[in-house]
Amino acid sequence: LSQADSHIRSSLTRNFMQTFTVSANAVLLSISLGSIAAAVLAGNNWRDRVHDKSIGRQTLAVVLGDKTFTAVFRIMTALPLALGLVMAAAPGFWPCLLVLLCLPLCLPLWKQFGTLQHEALNATMFGCVKYELAYSVLFSLGALLACLL
């Protein structure tokens, strides 16, 4: 999660340095992208949990257990979609609803995370990376449309 925190802070710092303000949407976008980045790391953590537990390594996946950690992953990947709705509620920002087109990318991730094991989870982690890229592009297109309309 420290990677996600670093991602959020660096995004907000860049926003502030360019605009000398920090908007609510900048915060929400940073949280969204940080959450997806954390999901990639959670996939790695989940993949290695059996080995980590066998050697006494207390990772978040080991400490939380399978059911709770699976729920945490699903929250990390669903949160950006919910925040997309919140961002689109700002006056004139309705085009940011484009991020909801990422939902078809999330559904397989939610299914795969609880069922795949070991190296097969690499595809889930890569799926999270594709989700983050798609979310970024769709949000950018929505923001551009919001400025043009």
PDB file of C-alpha atoms in Angstrom:
ATOM      1  CA  LEU A   1       0.000   0.000   0.000  1.00  0.00           C
ATOM      2  CA  SER A   2       2.974   2.310   0.379  1.00  0.00           C
ATOM      3  CA  GLN A   3       3.310   2.303  -3.429  1.00  0.00           C
ATOM      4  CA  ALA A   4      -0.279   3.521  -3.729  1.00  0.00           C
ATOM      5  CA  ASP A   5       0.349   6.208  -1.119  1.00  0.00           C
ATOM      6  CA  SER A   6       3.431   7.341  -3.013  1.00  0.00           C
ATOM      7  CA  HIS A   7       1.445   7.404  -6.254  1.00  0.00           C
ATOM      8  CA  ILE A   8      -1.286   9.540  -4.658  1.00  0.00           C
ATOM      9  CA  ARG A   9       1.168  12.017  -3.142  1.00  0.00           C
ATOM     10  CA  SER A  10       3.173  12.415  -6.345  1.00  0.00           C
ATOM     11  CA  SER A  11       0.010  12.940  -8.425  1.00  0.00           C
ATOM     12  CA  LEU A  12      -1.276  15.614  -6.080  1.00  0.00           C
ATOM     13  CA  THR A  13       2.128  17.309  -5.933  1.00  0.00           C
ATOM     14  CA  ARG A  14       2.260  17.496  -9.755  1.00  0.00           C
ATOM     15  CA  ASN A  15      -1.277  18.895  -9.817  1.00  0.00           C
ATOM     16  CA  PHE A  16      -0.418  21.540  -7.244  1.00  0.00           C
ATOM     17  CA  MET A  17       2.816  22.534  -8.991  1.00  0.00           C
ATOM     18  CA  GLN A  18       0.938  23.072 -12.266  1.00  0.00           C
ATOM     19  CA  THR A  19      -2.192  24.806 -10.936  1.00  0.00           C
ATOM     20  CA  PHE A  20      -1.288  26.030  -7.419  1.00  0.00           C
ATOM     21  CA  THR A  21      -4.504  24.392  -6.230  1.00  0.00           C
ATOM     22  CA  VAL A  22      -5.671  20.886  -5.395  1.00  0.00           C
ATOM     23  CA  SER A  23      -9.148  20.163  -6.687  1.00  0.00           C
ATOM     24  CA  ALA A  24     -11.470  17.518  -5.281  1.00  0.00           C
ATOM     25  CA  ASN A  25     -11.355  15.688  -8.605  1.00  0.00           C
ATOM     26  CA  ALA A  26      -7.548  15.640  -8.505  1.00  0.00           C
ATOM     27  CA  VAL A  27      -7.712  13.997  -5.075  1.00  0.00           C
ATOM     28  CA  LEU A  28     -10.356  11.498  -6.217  1.00  0.00           C
ATOM     29  CA  LEU A  29      -8.444  10.664  -9.401  1.00  0.00           C
ATOM     30  CA  SER A  30      -5.244  10.155  -7.408  1.00  0.00           C
ATOM     31  CA  ILE A  31      -7.048   7.832  -5.002  1.00  0.00           C
ATOM     32  CA  SER A  32      -8.575   5.945  -7.933  1.00  0.00           C
ATOM     33  CA  LEU A  33      -5.266   5.371  -9.685  1.00  0.00           C
ATOM     34  CA  GLY A  34      -3.497   4.613  -6.409  1.00  0.00           C
ATOM     35  CA  SER A  35      -6.157   2.051  -5.572  1.00  0.00           C
ATOM     36  CA  ILE A  36      -5.653   0.254  -8.879  1.00  0.00           C
ATOM     37  CA  ALA A  37      -1.867   0.344  -8.398  1.00  0.00           C
ATOM     38  CA  ALA A  38      -2.357  -1.165  -4.939  1.00  0.00           C
ATOM     39  CA  ALA A  39      -4.489  -3.906  -6.525  1.00  0.00           C
ATOM     40  CA  VAL A  40      -1.536  -4.897  -8.720  1.00  0.00           C
ATOM     41  CA  LEU A  41       0.598  -5.235  -5.601  1.00  0.00           C
ATOM     42  CA  ALA A  42      -2.217  -7.091  -3.824  1.00  0.00           C
ATOM     43  CA  GLY A  43      -2.216  -9.609  -6.665  1.00  0.00           C
ATOM     44  CA  ASN A  44       1.473 -10.220  -6.087  1.00  0.00           C
ATOM     45  CA  ASN A  45       0.871 -10.495  -2.351  1.00  0.00           C
ATOM     46  CA  TRP A  46      -1.980 -12.972  -2.923  1.00  0.00           C
ATOM     47  CA  ARG A  47       0.047 -15.068  -5.350  1.00  0.00           C
ATOM     48  CA  ASP A  48       2.844 -15.509  -2.814  1.00  0.00           C
ATOM     49  CA  ARG A  49       0.696 -15.941   0.326  1.00  0.00           C
ATOM     50  CA  VAL A  50       1.104 -19.722   0.690  1.00  0.00           C
ATOM     51  CA  HIS A  51       4.893 -19.480   0.585  1.00  0.00           C
ATOM     52  CA  ASP A  52       4.901 -16.377   2.781  1.00  0.00           C
ATOM     53  CA  LYS A  53       2.798 -18.136   5.407  1.00  0.00           C
ATOM     54  CA  SER A  54       5.055 -21.224   5.328  1.00  0.00           C
ATOM     55  CA  ILE A  55       8.112 -19.130   6.206  1.00  0.00           C
ATOM     56  CA  GLY A  56       6.335 -16.969   8.772  1.00  0.00           C
ATOM     57  CA  ARG A  57       6.232 -13.801   6.680  1.00  0.00           C
ATOM     58  CA  GLN A  58       3.337 -11.654   7.908  1.00  0.00           C
ATOM     59  CA  THR A  59       2.075 -10.063   4.711  1.00  0.00           C
ATOM     60  CA  LEU A  60      -1.345  -8.457   4.504  1.00  0.00           C
ATOM     61  CA  ALA A  61      -2.688 -11.469   2.583  1.00  0.00           C
ATOM     62  CA  VAL A  62      -1.474 -13.820   5.321  1.00  0.00           C
ATOM     63  CA  VAL A  63      -2.731 -11.674   8.203  1.00  0.00           C
ATOM     64  CA  LEU A  64      -6.176 -10.926   6.724  1.00  0.00           C
ATOM     65  CA  GLY A  65      -6.835 -14.420   5.429  1.00  0.00           C
ATOM     66  CA  ASP A  66      -8.255 -15.512   2.106  1.00  0.00           C
ATOM     67  CA  LYS A  67     -11.852 -14.312   2.390  1.00  0.00           C
ATOM     68  CA  THR A  68     -11.057 -10.859   3.790  1.00  0.00           C
ATOM     69  CA  PHE A  69      -8.122 -10.235   1.466  1.00  0.00           C
ATOM     70  CA  THR A  70     -10.237 -11.190  -1.555  1.00  0.00           C
ATOM     71  CA  ALA A  71     -12.817  -8.628  -0.426  1.00  0.00           C
ATOM     72  CA  VAL A  72     -10.067  -6.007  -0.018  1.00  0.00           C
ATOM     73  CA  PHE A  73      -8.892  -6.653  -3.598  1.00  0.00           C
ATOM     74  CA  ARG A  74     -12.421  -6.283  -4.918  1.00  0.00           C
ATOM     75  CA  ILE A  75     -12.829  -3.013  -3.021  1.00  0.00           C
ATOM     76  CA  MET A  76      -9.513  -1.724  -4.428  1.00  0.00           C
ATOM     77  CA  THR A  77     -10.696  -2.380  -7.961  1.00  0.00           C
ATOM     78  CA  ALA A  78     -14.327  -1.247  -7.485  1.00  0.00           C
ATOM     79  CA  LEU A  79     -13.497   1.978  -5.642  1.00  0.00           C
ATOM     80  CA  PRO A  80     -12.228   3.794  -8.769  1.00  0.00           C
ATOM     81  CA  LEU A  81     -15.549   3.131 -10.526  1.00  0.00           C
ATOM     82  CA  ALA A  82     -17.500   4.538  -7.579  1.00  0.00           C
ATOM     83  CA  LEU A  83     -15.200   7.549  -7.413  1.00  0.00           C
ATOM     84  CA  GLY A  84     -15.719   8.036 -11.151  1.00  0.00           C
ATOM     85  CA  LEU A  85     -19.416   8.543 -10.398  1.00  0.00           C
ATOM     86  CA  VAL A  86     -18.534  11.094  -7.718  1.00  0.00           C
ATOM     87  CA  MET A  87     -16.169  12.966 -10.044  1.00  0.00           C
ATOM     88  CA  ALA A  88     -18.773  13.025 -12.816  1.00  0.00           C
ATOM     89  CA  ALA A  89     -21.239  14.646 -10.396  1.00  0.00           C
ATOM     90  CA  ALA A  90     -19.177  17.847 -10.394  1.00  0.00           C
ATOM     91  CA  PRO A  91     -20.774  20.522 -12.590  1.00  0.00           C
ATOM     92  CA  GLY A  92     -19.763  19.986 -16.200  1.00  0.00           C
ATOM     93  CA  PHE A  93     -17.784  16.811 -15.522  1.00  0.00           C
ATOM     94  CA  TRP A  94     -20.405  14.292 -16.675  1.00  0.00           C
ATOM     95  CA  PRO A  95     -18.120  13.074 -19.511  1.00  0.00           C
ATOM     96  CA  CYS A  96     -15.941  11.507 -16.804  1.00  0.00           C
ATOM     97  CA  LEU A  97     -18.596   8.788 -16.691  1.00  0.00           C
ATOM     98  CA  LEU A  98     -16.495   7.269 -19.472  1.00  0.00           C
ATOM     99  CA  VAL A  99     -14.449   5.545 -16.751  1.00  0.00           C
ATOM    100  CA  LEU A 100     -17.428   3.253 -16.177  1.00  0.00           C
ATOM    101  CA  LEU A 101     -16.512   1.587 -19.476  1.00  0.00           C
ATOM    102  CA  CYS A 102     -13.793  -0.113 -17.409  1.00  0.00           C
ATOM    103  CA  LEU A 103     -16.365  -2.300 -15.644  1.00  0.00           C
ATOM    104  CA  PRO A 104     -15.933  -5.164 -18.165  1.00  0.00           C
ATOM    105  CA  LEU A 105     -12.224  -5.168 -17.288  1.00  0.00           C
ATOM    106  CA  CYS A 106     -13.011  -5.504 -13.572  1.00  0.00           C
ATOM    107  CA  LEU A 107     -15.481  -8.362 -13.684  1.00  0.00           C
ATOM    108  CA  PRO A 108     -12.933 -11.007 -14.753  1.00  0.00           C
ATOM    109  CA  LEU A 109     -10.425  -9.682 -12.211  1.00  0.00           C
ATOM    110  CA  TRP A 110     -12.926 -10.173  -9.398  1.00  0.00           C
ATOM    111  CA  LYS A 111     -13.579 -13.751 -10.532  1.00  0.00           C
ATOM    112  CA  GLN A 112      -9.936 -14.644 -11.194  1.00  0.00           C
ATOM    113  CA  PHE A 113      -8.625 -13.287  -7.913  1.00  0.00           C
ATOM    114  CA  GLY A 114     -10.476 -15.811  -5.774  1.00  0.00           C
ATOM    115  CA  THR A 115      -9.863 -18.800  -8.018  1.00  0.00           C
ATOM    116  CA  LEU A 116      -6.478 -18.597  -9.759  1.00  0.00           C
ATOM    117  CA  GLN A 117      -3.307 -19.682  -8.003  1.00  0.00           C
ATOM    118  CA  HIS A 118       0.456 -19.198  -8.364  1.00  0.00           C
ATOM    119  CA  GLU A 119       1.752 -18.031 -11.775  1.00  0.00           C
ATOM    120  CA  ALA A 120      -1.779 -17.964 -13.227  1.00  0.00           C
ATOM    121  CA  LEU A 121      -2.296 -14.841 -11.086  1.00  0.00           C
ATOM    122  CA  ASN A 122       0.231 -12.992 -13.222  1.00  0.00           C
ATOM    123  CA  ALA A 123      -2.567 -12.559 -15.775  1.00  0.00           C
ATOM    124  CA  THR A 124      -4.725 -10.977 -13.061  1.00  0.00           C
ATOM    125  CA  MET A 125      -1.958  -8.552 -12.127  1.00  0.00           C
ATOM    126  CA  PHE A 126      -1.487  -7.662 -15.803  1.00  0.00           C
ATOM    127  CA  GLY A 127      -5.260  -7.226 -16.037  1.00  0.00           C
ATOM    128  CA  CYS A 128      -5.012  -4.647 -13.244  1.00  0.00           C
ATOM    129  CA  VAL A 129      -2.333  -2.805 -15.190  1.00  0.00           C
ATOM    130  CA  LYS A 130      -4.567  -2.768 -18.295  1.00  0.00           C
ATOM    131  CA  TYR A 131      -7.442  -1.538 -16.117  1.00  0.00           C
ATOM    132  CA  GLU A 132      -5.304   1.323 -14.794  1.00  0.00           C
ATOM    133  CA  LEU A 133      -4.257   2.296 -18.309  1.00  0.00           C
ATOM    134  CA  ALA A 134      -7.843   2.187 -19.585  1.00  0.00           C
ATOM    135  CA  TYR A 135      -9.093   4.174 -16.573  1.00  0.00           C
ATOM    136  CA  SER A 136      -6.428   6.822 -17.145  1.00  0.00           C
ATOM    137  CA  VAL A 137      -7.199   7.148 -20.849  1.00  0.00           C
ATOM    138  CA  LEU A 138     -10.974   7.217 -20.340  1.00  0.00           C
ATOM    139  CA  PHE A 139     -10.733   9.775 -17.551  1.00  0.00           C
ATOM    140  CA  SER A 140      -8.457  11.935 -19.703  1.00  0.00           C
ATOM    141  CA  LEU A 141     -10.900  11.745 -22.612  1.00  0.00           C
ATOM    142  CA  GLY A 142     -13.772  12.605 -20.270  1.00  0.00           C
ATOM    143  CA  ALA A 143     -11.893  15.562 -18.820  1.00  0.00           C
ATOM    144  CA  LEU A 144     -11.002  16.775 -22.305  1.00  0.00           C
ATOM    145  CA  LEU A 145     -14.641  16.497 -23.401  1.00  0.00           C
ATOM    146  CA  ALA A 146     -15.713  18.344 -20.257  1.00  0.00           C
ATOM    147  CA  CYS A 147     -13.429  21.226 -21.245  1.00  0.00           C
ATOM    148  CA  LEU A 148     -14.614  21.269 -24.851  1.00  0.00           C
ATOM    149  CA  LEU A 149     -18.355  21.054 -24.184  1.00  0.00           C
TER     150      LEU A 149
END
